[in-house]
Every structure is written in C-alpha cells, then in structure tokens.
Coordinates of C-alpha atoms in Angstrom, one line a residue:
M1 CA 70.4 97.1 93.7
N2 CA 70.9 93.5 95.1
T3 CA 69.6 92.5 98.4
L4 CA 71.9 92.8 101.4
T5 CA 73.7 89.5 101.9
H6 CA 74.6 89.9 105.5
F7 CA 71.0 89.4 106.7
D8 CA 69.0 86.2 106.8
A9 CA 65.3 85.9 105.8
N10 CA 64.3 87.1 109.3
G11 CA 66.5 90.2 109.1
Q12 CA 69.2 88.8 111.5
A13 CA 72.8 89.5 110.8
H14 CA 74.9 86.5 109.7
M15 CA 78.2 85.6 108.1
V16 CA 77.6 84.8 104.4
D17 CA 78.2 81.1 103.5
V18 CA 80.9 81.1 100.8
A19 CA 81.5 77.3 100.9
G20 CA 79.9 76.8 97.5
K21 CA 81.8 79.6 95.8
A22 CA 84.7 78.9 93.5
N23 CA 88.2 79.9 94.5
T24 CA 89.3 82.6 92.1
H25 CA 92.2 85.2 92.0
R26 CA 90.7 88.3 93.6
I27 CA 92.2 91.8 93.7
A28 CA 91.0 95.0 95.3
I29 CA 92.5 98.4 95.1
A30 CA 91.3 101.2 97.5
G31 CA 92.5 104.7 97.9
G32 CA 92.2 107.8 100.1
R33 CA 94.1 110.8 101.3
I34 CA 95.0 112.8 104.3
D35 CA 95.0 116.6 103.9
M36 CA 97.5 118.5 106.0
L37 CA 99.4 121.8 106.2
P38 CA 102.4 122.1 103.8
A39 CA 104.7 122.3 106.9
T40 CA 103.4 118.9 108.1
L41 CA 104.1 117.4 104.7
A42 CA 107.6 118.9 104.8
I43 CA 108.3 117.2 108.2
I44 CA 107.2 113.9 106.7
E45 CA 109.3 114.2 103.6
S46 CA 112.4 115.4 105.5
G47 CA 112.2 112.4 107.9
T48 CA 112.3 114.7 110.9
A49 CA 109.1 113.6 112.6
K50 CA 109.7 113.0 116.3
K51 CA 108.1 109.5 116.1
G52 CA 110.3 108.3 113.1
D53 CA 109.7 107.3 109.5
V54 CA 106.0 108.3 109.1
L55 CA 105.3 106.6 105.8
G56 CA 107.3 103.5 106.6
I57 CA 105.4 102.9 109.8
A58 CA 102.1 103.8 108.1
R59 CA 102.9 101.2 105.3
I60 CA 103.4 98.5 107.9
A61 CA 100.2 99.5 109.8
G62 CA 98.2 99.3 106.6
I63 CA 99.6 95.8 105.8
Q64 CA 98.8 94.7 109.3
A65 CA 95.3 96.1 109.1
A66 CA 94.6 94.2 105.9
K67 CA 95.6 91.0 107.7
K68 CA 93.4 91.8 110.7
T69 CA 90.3 93.0 108.9
S70 CA 88.2 90.1 110.0
D71 CA 89.1 90.9 113.7
L72 CA 87.7 94.5 113.1
I73 CA 84.7 94.0 110.9
P74 CA 82.4 91.5 112.5
L75 CA 81.0 89.7 109.4
C76 CA 84.2 89.6 107.3
H77 CA 85.7 86.2 106.6
P78 CA 89.3 85.6 107.7
L79 CA 91.3 85.4 104.5
A80 CA 94.7 84.1 103.4
L81 CA 96.0 87.1 101.7
T82 CA 98.6 86.5 99.0
R83 CA 99.7 90.2 98.6
V84 CA 99.3 93.5 100.3
A85 CA 101.0 96.6 98.8
I86 CA 100.7 100.1 100.2
E87 CA 101.8 103.1 98.2
F88 CA 101.9 106.8 99.1
K89 CA 102.1 109.9 96.9
A90 CA 102.7 113.4 98.3
I91 CA 100.7 116.2 96.8
H92 CA 102.3 119.6 97.3
A93 CA 100.4 122.9 97.6
V94 CA 97.6 122.2 95.1
S95 CA 96.1 125.4 96.4
A96 CA 97.1 127.9 99.1
G97 CA 97.6 126.1 102.4
T98 CA 96.8 122.7 100.9
S99 CA 99.0 119.6 100.9
G100 CA 98.4 115.9 101.4
I101 CA 99.3 112.3 101.0
V102 CA 97.4 109.9 98.9
C103 CA 97.4 106.3 100.0
T104 CA 96.6 103.3 97.7
A105 CA 96.3 99.8 98.9
T106 CA 96.3 96.7 96.6
V107 CA 95.2 93.5 98.2
E108 CA 95.1 90.0 96.6
T109 CA 94.0 86.5 97.5
V110 CA 92.9 83.3 95.9
G111 CA 89.7 82.3 97.5
P112 CA 85.9 82.2 97.5
T113 CA 85.3 85.8 98.6
G114 CA 86.8 89.2 97.8
V115 CA 89.3 91.5 99.5
E116 CA 87.5 94.9 99.2
M117 CA 87.2 95.3 102.9
E118 CA 90.9 94.4 103.5
A119 CA 92.0 97.1 101.0
L120 CA 89.7 99.7 102.5
T121 CA 90.8 98.9 106.0
A122 CA 94.4 99.1 105.0
V123 CA 94.0 102.6 103.5
Q124 CA 92.1 103.9 106.5
V125 CA 94.6 102.5 109.1
A126 CA 97.6 103.8 107.1
L127 CA 96.0 107.3 107.1
L128 CA 95.2 107.1 110.8
T129 CA 98.8 106.1 111.5
I130 CA 100.0 109.2 109.6
Y131 CA 97.6 111.3 111.7
D132 CA 98.8 109.7 114.9
M133 CA 102.4 110.3 114.1
C134 CA 102.0 113.9 113.0
K135 CA 99.2 115.2 115.3
A136 CA 101.6 117.1 117.4
A137 CA 102.4 119.3 114.4
D138 CA 98.9 119.4 112.8
R139 CA 95.7 118.4 114.6
G140 CA 93.7 119.7 111.7
M141 CA 94.6 116.9 109.3
A142 CA 91.6 115.4 107.7
M143 CA 91.1 112.0 106.0
N144 CA 89.0 112.1 102.9
D145 CA 87.8 110.1 99.9
V146 CA 88.5 106.6 101.2
K147 CA 86.9 104.4 98.5
L148 CA 87.2 101.2 96.5
L149 CA 88.9 102.1 93.2
E150 CA 88.9 98.7 91.5
K151 CA 87.9 95.1 92.1
Q152 CA 88.7 92.0 90.0
G153 CA 87.6 88.4 90.4
G154 CA 84.6 86.6 91.6
K155 CA 81.0 86.2 90.3
S156 CA 80.4 90.0 90.2
G157 CA 83.3 90.5 87.9
H158 CA 85.4 93.6 87.3
F159 CA 84.5 96.9 88.9
V160 CA 86.3 100.3 88.3
A161 CA 85.1 103.3 90.2
A162 CA 83.9 106.2 88.0
T163 CA 86.6 108.4 89.5
A164 CA 89.4 105.9 90.0
T165 CA 92.2 108.5 90.0
A166 CA 94.1 109.7 93.0
P167 CA 92.0 112.0 95.2
V168 CA 93.2 115.7 95.3
P169 CA 93.4 117.5 98.7
T170 CA 90.6 119.9 99.4
R171 CA 92.0 121.8 102.4

C-alpha cells in the first residue's frame, strides 16, 4: 500500500501539491443503491411523490454535489468538471419485501488530479435526496454499497473494481 498523500513528513494534514502533474483526461464512475419498500419504489415510478419528481431532483442534486465536492471534503482540489452524468435503475422485488434504486455517477475532467471523490459524492448526495423526498413513506430506507467502480487517467492508470456491477438490494 502506498503512503497516505494527505499528510506531510510531520503527520500534519495538507492539500497535495498537484502543480507538477500533467493534465490528462480523467474519468471516475461510482455507484451505490438505496433499498426501500416496494410501495416506495412504486410511488417514485408513478411520479406521485408529494415532493415531486424524485429521480429528476436527485439527478440535479448529484450533479450539484459533484461540482461542490471541494467545499465538502476539506483536502479535495476544486476542479473544472467537463461532464457529470447521473443514472438510476429501479430494481423490483429481488426478494420478498425488497426493492431499490441503483445510482451510477460518471464524472470527467481534464486536469492534474482525479475525480473519484466527485463521483462518490454525487452518488451519495443523489441517494440522500431520494431518502429526503421519500422519508414520509419509508423511514427504513438504507443506502448501501457506495463505491468507486472505475477510474481512468492519471499516473496510477486504469482501475476497475472487482465487483463493478450494479449492487443488488439486500433488504
């Protein structure tokens, strides 16, 4: 395992200097899911949630979160993102009483540092937004398996998670 780059020789936290790194096209894909009751998923899909278009609003929240990652994570660099795409996939009754929504975020930039944190933040905030919009119907929703699925670009090269497929609900 490499040494942690966010600490200096004295163990103090610092923002990594990326000035000497080359600008390259960087892509990160993250995913996660929110498990819910089948009735909650039916409300989302029918468009009858009291607060409006759940997935449309969650998509915008995820995009906004990716753009604001450096405001939320103290040592992240502010980045000029070139693309943020949020996708949702409903999973119906995989087992009794289990439904969910899988969220995938793809974030891109051309720069000296990667966009993994932006993709992960986008997924988590999109899922939190779904929770917020549907909590009146289902306070037992649970967010699970938020993880980096793939990363391209930069010195460390290409990474694909061992299980880079869409997570399946467990509830």
